[in-house]
Amino acid sequence: MERGWYKEPMPELPEVETVRRGLGQILKDQPAITKIELKRKDLRDPIPVRQVQSLVGAKILSIERRAKYLLLKTSAGTLLSHLGMTGTWRVAPPGDEKDHDHIYLHFSNGLRLAYRDPRRFGCFDFVARDQEQTHPKLKNLGVEPLAKAFTGSDLWQKLRGKETPIKVALMDQKTVVGVGNIYANEALFRAGIRPQTKACKLSRERCERLVGAVKEILAEAIAAGGSSINDYVQASGDSGSFQKSFRVYDREGEMCETCHTRVSAQVLGGRSSFWCPSCQK
DNA sequence: AAGTAGTCCTGAGTGC
DNA sequence: TGCACTCAGGACTACT
């Protein structure tokens, strides 16, 4: 496999947003849930089986996203789905059953959606109508990266006094949600900031540039996914249509495409970090 | 209290 | 070829 290219769609925020749009298209006629098959009672966390089952009969009103969580909203409550590392939703007609299919959602329009997640890093939970702000998985989430509220001065404020590397801070969901390891590396490259720079040392100007880079990269990735929405939520969800190229991620020792300096790597906060020693200061 | 390390899981990749 | 081993990642917990 050519380095710097990803074969499997790894669900970061743009992929989750793409799945949200795909599911929205598929469920736009607001079908009722006729059956929920839970092949197991836990993924990363236990699944609240009784609460989940209480939504049988409810209609899917809309699909929303908060951070990397998908919210399947009904008038009786919300199903919350996190794809973890390897989670996928696909339309699964009769006969389309695979290993690691953990959940089947049946709908009144005859559709069956399958959730497959080999590593089970994802989760599936229930959110009561009045718990959107207080649910344990939702209550501590920071600002959305694409929201107007996420600005350079907002970031600068949050980083004050933080000795931790900027990349670790950027991946902290209390700073901003939805920026995973790949996009944290890529955004820092685009902003010209070394990942190990102490968060509190960034000037307002550099915070501004970093926020801009995060927004640009996420928006570009979402736009790229927009043309392949259907591939994502189809039986052939492994079409590989979501290949992406990276400037530094997973390119240790390769030449930076901008300046031909070799890309460096170091573990920060337990995650692989990559940067160009020449382009990033 | 902020910061670090460990945990979960499986498949892909690597080395002998 | 086949086995043993390492690694990847998000979000959370448990420590210092």
Coordinates of N, CA and C in Angstrom, one line a residue, chain A residues 22-171:
Chain A
G22 N -25.6 10.5 4.7 CA -26.0 9.3 4.0 C -27.2 8.7 4.7
L23 N -27.2 8.5 6.0 CA -28.3 8.0 6.8 C -29.5 8.9 6.6
G24 N -29.3 10.2 6.6 CA -30.4 11.1 6.5 C -31.1 10.9 5.2
Q25 N -30.3 10.7 4.1 CA -31.0 10.5 2.8 C -31.8 9.2 2.8
I26 N -31.2 8.2 3.4 CA -31.9 6.9 3.4 C -33.1 6.9 4.3
L27 N -33.1 7.6 5.4 CA -34.2 7.6 6.3 C -35.1 8.9 6.2
K28 N -35.0 9.6 5.1 CA -35.7 10.8 5.0 C -37.2 10.7 5.0
D29 N -37.8 9.5 4.7 CA -39.2 9.4 4.7 C -39.7 9.1 6.1
Q30 N -38.8 9.2 7.1 CA -39.2 9.1 8.5 C -39.8 7.7 8.8
P31 N -39.2 6.6 8.5 CA -39.8 5.3 8.7 C -39.8 5.0 10.2
A32 N -40.7 4.2 10.6 CA -40.7 3.7 12.0 C -39.8 2.5 12.2
I33 N -39.2 2.4 13.4 CA -38.4 1.3 13.7 C -39.3 0.1 14.0
T34 N -39.1 -1.0 13.3 CA -40.0 -2.1 13.6 C -39.3 -3.2 14.4
K35 N -38.0 -3.2 14.5 CA -37.3 -4.2 15.2 C -35.9 -3.8 15.4
I36 N -35.4 -4.0 16.6 CA -34.0 -3.7 16.9 C -33.3 -5.0 17.4
E37 N -32.4 -5.5 16.6 CA -31.7 -6.8 16.9 C -30.3 -6.4 17.5
L38 N -30.1 -6.7 18.8 CA -28.8 -6.5 19.4 C -28.1 -7.9 19.5
K39 N -27.1 -8.1 18.6 CA -26.4 -9.4 18.6 C -25.6 -9.6 19.9
R40 N -25.2 -8.5 20.5 CA -24.5 -8.6 21.8 C -25.0 -7.4 22.6
K41 N -24.7 -7.4 23.9 CA -25.2 -6.4 24.8 C -24.2 -5.4 25.2
D42 N -23.1 -5.4 24.5 CA -22.0 -4.4 24.8 C -21.2 -4.2 23.6
L43 N -20.7 -3.0 23.4 CA -19.6 -2.7 22.5 C -18.4 -2.2 23.4
R44 N -18.1 -1.0 23.3 CA -17.1 -0.5 24.2 C -17.7 -0.4 25.6
D45 N -19.0 -0.1 25.7 CA -19.7 0.0 26.9 C -20.9 -0.9 26.8
P46 N -21.5 -1.2 28.0 CA -22.8 -2.0 27.9 C -23.9 -1.2 27.2
I47 N -24.7 -1.9 26.4 CA -25.8 -1.2 25.7 C -27.0 -1.3 26.7
P48 N -27.7 -0.2 26.9 CA -28.9 -0.3 27.7 C -30.1 -0.9 27.0
V49 N -30.2 -2.2 27.0 CA -31.0 -2.9 26.1 C -32.5 -2.5 26.2
R50 N -33.0 -2.4 27.5 CA -34.4 -2.1 27.6 C -34.8 -0.7 27.1
Q51 N -33.9 0.3 27.3 CA -34.2 1.6 26.8 C -34.1 1.7 25.3
V52 N -33.1 1.0 24.8 CA -33.0 0.9 23.3 C -34.2 0.3 22.7
Q53 N -34.7 -0.8 23.3 CA -35.8 -1.5 22.8 C -37.1 -0.7 22.9
S54 N -37.1 0.2 23.8 CA -38.3 1.1 24.0 C -38.6 1.9 22.8
L55 N -37.6 2.0 21.9 CA -37.8 2.9 20.7 C -38.4 2.1 19.5
V56 N -38.6 0.8 19.7 CA -39.3 0.1 18.6 C -40.7 0.7 18.5
G57 N -41.1 1.0 17.3 CA -42.4 1.7 17.0 C -42.2 3.2 16.8
A58 N -41.1 3.7 17.2 CA -40.9 5.2 17.0 C -40.4 5.5 15.6
K59 N -40.6 6.7 15.2 CA -40.2 7.1 13.9 C -38.8 7.9 14.0
I60 N -38.0 7.6 13.0 CA -36.7 8.4 12.9 C -37.1 9.8 12.3
L61 N -36.9 10.8 13.1 CA -37.3 12.2 12.7 C -36.1 12.9 12.0
S62 N -34.9 12.7 12.5 CA -33.8 13.3 11.9 C -32.5 12.6 12.4
I63 N -31.4 12.8 11.6 CA -30.1 12.3 12.1 C -29.2 13.5 12.3
E64 N -28.7 13.6 13.5 CA -27.8 14.7 13.8 C -26.4 14.2 14.2
R65 N -25.5 15.2 14.4 CA -24.2 14.8 14.8 C -23.7 15.8 15.9
R66 N -23.1 15.2 16.9 CA -22.4 16.0 17.9 C -21.1 15.4 18.1
A67 N -20.0 16.2 17.9 CA -18.6 15.6 17.9 C -18.6 14.5 16.9
K68 N -18.2 13.3 17.4 CA -18.2 12.1 16.5 C -19.4 11.2 16.8
Y69 N -20.3 11.7 17.5 CA -21.5 10.9 17.8 C -22.6 11.2 16.8
L70 N -23.2 10.1 16.3 CA -24.4 10.2 15.5 C -25.6 10.1 16.4
L71 N -26.6 11.0 16.2 CA -27.8 11.0 17.0 C -29.0 10.7 16.1
L72 N -29.6 9.5 16.3 CA -30.8 9.1 15.5 C -32.0 9.5 16.4
K73 N -32.6 10.6 16.0 CA -33.6 11.2 16.9 C -35.0 10.7 16.6
T74 N -35.8 10.3 17.6 CA -37.2 10.0 17.5 C -37.9 10.8 18.5
S75 N -39.2 10.8 18.4 CA -40.0 11.6 19.4 C -40.0 10.9 20.8
A76 N -39.5 9.7 20.9 CA -39.5 8.9 22.1 C -38.1 8.9 22.7
G77 N -37.1 9.5 22.1 CA -35.8 9.4 22.6 C -34.8 9.3 21.4
T78 N -33.5 9.2 21.7 CA -32.5 9.3 20.7 C -31.6 8.1 20.8
L79 N -31.2 7.5 19.7 CA -30.2 6.5 19.7 C -28.9 7.2 19.4
L80 N -27.9 6.9 20.2 CA -26.6 7.5 20.0 C -25.5 6.5 19.6
S81 N -24.9 6.8 18.5 CA -24.0 5.8 17.9 C -22.6 6.4 17.7
H82 N -21.6 5.8 18.2 CA -20.2 6.3 18.0 C -19.5 5.1 17.2
L83 N -18.8 5.5 16.1 CA -18.2 4.4 15.2 C -16.9 3.9 15.7
G84 N -16.3 4.6 16.7 CA -15.0 4.1 17.2 C -14.0 4.1 16.1
M85 N -13.3 3.1 16.0 CA -12.2 2.9 15.0 C -12.7 2.3 13.7
T86 N -13.6 1.3 13.9 CA -13.9 0.4 12.8 C -15.4 0.3 12.5
G87 N -16.2 1.1 13.1 CA -17.6 1.0 13.0 C -18.2 1.5 11.7
T88 N -19.1 0.8 11.1 CA -19.8 1.2 9.9 C -21.3 0.9 9.9
W89 N -22.1 1.8 9.3 CA -23.5 1.5 9.1 C -23.6 1.2 7.6
R90 N -24.4 0.2 7.3 CA -24.7 0.0 5.9 C -26.1 -0.6 5.7
V91 N -26.6 -0.4 4.5 CA -27.9 -1.0 4.2 C -27.6 -2.5 4.0
A92 N -28.3 -3.3 4.7 CA -28.0 -4.8 4.6 C -29.3 -5.5 4.2
P93 N -29.5 -5.8 2.9 CA -30.6 -6.6 2.5 C -30.6 -8.0 3.1
P94 N -31.7 -8.7 3.0 CA -31.7 -10.1 3.5 C -30.6 -10.9 2.9
G95 N -29.9 -11.6 3.7 CA -28.8 -12.4 3.2 C -27.4 -11.7 3.4
D96 N -27.4 -10.4 3.6 CA -26.2 -9.7 3.8 C -25.9 -9.6 5.3
E97 N -25.3 -10.7 5.8 CA -24.9 -10.7 7.2 C -23.4 -11.0 7.2
K98 N -22.7 -10.3 8.0 CA -21.2 -10.4 8.1 C -20.8 -10.6 9.5
D99 N -19.6 -11.2 9.7 CA -18.9 -11.3 11.0 C -18.9 -9.9 11.6
H100 N -19.0 -9.8 12.9 CA -18.9 -8.5 13.6 C -20.1 -7.6 13.3
D101 N -21.2 -8.1 12.7 CA -22.4 -7.3 12.7 C -23.0 -7.4 14.1
H102 N -23.1 -6.3 14.8 CA -23.6 -6.3 16.2 C -25.0 -5.8 16.3
I103 N -25.5 -5.0 15.4 CA -26.8 -4.4 15.5 C -27.5 -4.4 14.2
Y104 N -28.8 -4.8 14.2 CA -29.6 -4.6 13.0 C -30.8 -3.8 13.4
L105 N -31.0 -2.7 12.6 CA -32.2 -1.9 12.8 C -33.1 -2.1 11.6
H106 N -34.4 -2.6 11.9 CA -35.4 -2.8 10.8 C -36.3 -1.7 10.8
F107 N -36.7 -1.3 9.6 CA -37.6 -0.1 9.4 C -38.9 -0.5 8.7
S108 N -39.9 0.3 8.9 CA -41.2 0.1 8.3 C -41.2 0.1 6.8
N109 N -40.2 0.8 6.2 CA -40.1 0.8 4.7 C -39.3 -0.4 4.2
G110 N -39.1 -1.4 5.0 CA -38.5 -2.6 4.6 C -36.9 -2.6 4.7
L111 N -36.4 -1.4 5.0 CA -35.0 -1.3 5.1 C -34.4 -2.0 6.3
R112 N -33.2 -2.5 6.2 CA -32.5 -3.0 7.3 C -31.1 -2.3 7.3
L113 N -30.8 -1.7 8.5 CA -29.4 -1.1 8.6 C -28.6 -2.0 9.5
A114 N -27.4 -2.2 9.2 CA -26.5 -3.1 10.0 C -25.4 -2.2 10.5
Y115 N -25.1 -2.4 11.8 CA -23.9 -1.8 12.4 C -22.8 -2.9 12.6
R116 N -21.7 -2.7 11.9 CA -20.6 -3.6 12.0 C -19.4 -2.9 12.6
D117 N -18.7 -3.6 13.5 CA -17.6 -3.0 14.2 C -16.7 -4.0 14.8
P118 N -15.7 -4.5 14.0 CA -14.8 -5.6 14.4 C -14.1 -5.3 15.8
R119 N -13.6 -4.1 15.9 CA -12.8 -3.8 17.2 C -13.7 -3.4 18.4
R120 N -14.9 -3.1 18.1 CA -15.9 -2.7 19.1 C -15.4 -1.6 20.0
F121 N -14.7 -0.6 19.3 CA -14.4 0.6 20.0 C -15.5 1.6 19.9
G122 N -16.5 1.3 19.2 CA -17.7 2.2 19.1 C -18.6 2.0 20.3
C123 N -19.7 2.8 20.3 CA -20.7 2.6 21.4 C -22.1 2.8 20.8
F124 N -23.1 2.3 21.5 CA -24.5 2.4 21.1 C -25.3 2.7 22.4
D125 N -25.9 3.8 22.4 CA -26.5 4.2 23.7 C -27.9 4.8 23.5
F126 N -28.6 5.1 24.6 CA -29.9 5.7 24.5 C -29.8 7.0 25.2
V127 N -30.4 8.1 24.6 CA -30.5 9.4 25.2 C -32.0 9.8 25.4
A128 N -32.4 9.9 26.6 CA -33.8 10.3 26.8 C -34.0 11.8 26.3
R129 N -35.3 12.1 26.0 CA -35.6 13.4 25.4 C -35.1 14.6 26.2
D130 N -35.1 14.4 27.6 CA -34.6 15.6 28.4 C -33.2 15.4 28.8
Q131 N -32.4 14.5 28.2 CA -31.0 14.3 28.6 C -30.0 14.7 27.6
E132 N -30.4 15.5 26.6 CA -29.5 15.8 25.6 C -28.3 16.6 26.1
Q133 N -28.5 17.4 27.2 CA -27.5 18.2 27.7 C -26.8 17.5 28.9
T134 N -27.4 16.5 29.5 CA -26.9 15.9 30.7 C -26.4 14.5 30.5
H135 N -26.6 13.9 29.4 CA -26.1 12.5 29.2 C -24.6 12.4 29.3
P136 N -24.1 11.4 30.0 CA -22.7 11.3 30.3 C -21.8 11.5 29.1
K137 N -22.2 11.0 28.0 CA -21.4 11.1 26.8 C -21.4 12.4 26.1
L138 N -22.4 13.2 26.4 CA -22.6 14.5 25.7 C -22.3 15.7 26.6
K139 N -22.4 15.5 27.9 CA -22.4 16.7 28.7 C -21.0 17.4 28.8
N140 N -19.9 16.7 28.6 CA -18.6 17.3 28.7 C -18.0 17.7 27.4
L141 N -18.7 17.7 26.3 CA -18.2 18.0 25.0 C -17.9 19.4 24.8
G142 N -16.8 19.8 24.2 CA -16.4 21.2 23.9 C -17.1 21.7 22.6
V143 N -16.5 22.8 22.1 CA -17.1 23.4 21.0 C -16.9 22.6 19.7
E144 N -17.9 22.7 18.8 CA -17.7 22.1 17.5 C -16.7 22.8 16.7
P145 N -15.8 22.1 16.0 CA -14.7 22.8 15.3 C -15.2 23.7 14.1
L146 N -16.3 23.3 13.5 CA -16.8 24.1 12.4 C -17.8 25.2 12.8
A147 N -18.0 25.3 14.1 CA -19.0 26.3 14.6 C -18.3 27.7 14.7
K148 N -19.1 28.7 14.5 CA -18.5 30.1 14.6 C -17.9 30.4 15.9
A149 N -18.3 29.7 17.0 CA -17.8 29.9 18.3 C -16.4 29.5 18.5
F150 N -15.9 28.6 17.6 CA -14.5 28.1 17.6 C -13.7 29.1 16.9
T151 N -13.0 30.0 17.6 CA -12.2 31.0 17.0 C -10.8 31.0 17.6
G152 N -9.9 31.7 17.0 CA -8.5 31.8 17.5 C -8.4 32.3 18.9
S153 N -9.2 33.3 19.2 CA -9.2 33.8 20.6 C -9.8 32.9 21.6
D154 N -10.8 32.2 21.1 CA -11.4 31.1 22.0 C -10.4 30.1 22.3
L155 N -9.7 29.6 21.2 CA -8.6 28.6 21.5 C -7.5 29.2 22.4
W156 N -7.1 30.4 22.1 CA -6.0 31.0 22.9 C -6.4 31.0 24.4
Q157 N -7.7 31.4 24.6 CA -8.2 31.4 26.0 C -8.1 30.1 26.7
K158 N -8.5 29.0 25.9 CA -8.5 27.7 26.5 C -7.1 27.1 26.7
L159 N -6.2 27.6 26.0 CA -4.8 27.1 26.1 C -4.0 27.8 27.2
R160 N -4.5 28.8 27.8 CA -3.8 29.6 28.8 C -3.4 28.7 29.9
G161 N -2.1 28.7 30.2 CA -1.6 27.9 31.4 C -1.4 26.5 31.1
K162 N -1.7 26.0 29.9 CA -1.5 24.6 29.6 C -0.1 24.3 29.1
E163 N 0.5 23.4 29.9 CA 1.9 23.1 29.6 C 2.0 21.9 28.6
T164 N 0.8 21.3 28.3 CA 0.8 20.1 27.5 C 1.1 20.5 26.0
P165 N 1.6 19.5 25.2 CA 1.8 19.8 23.8 C 0.6 20.2 23.1
I166 N 0.7 21.1 22.2 CA -0.5 21.7 21.5 C -1.3 20.5 20.8
K167 N -0.6 19.5 20.3 CA -1.3 18.4 19.6 C -2.2 17.7 20.6
V168 N -1.7 17.5 21.8 CA -2.5 16.8 22.9 C -3.7 17.7 23.2
A169 N -3.5 19.0 23.4 CA -4.6 19.9 23.7 C -5.6 19.9 22.6
L170 N -5.2 19.9 21.4 CA -6.1 19.9 20.2 C -7.0 18.7 20.2
M171 N -6.4 17.6 20.7 CA -7.2 16.3 20.6 C -8.0 16.1 21.9

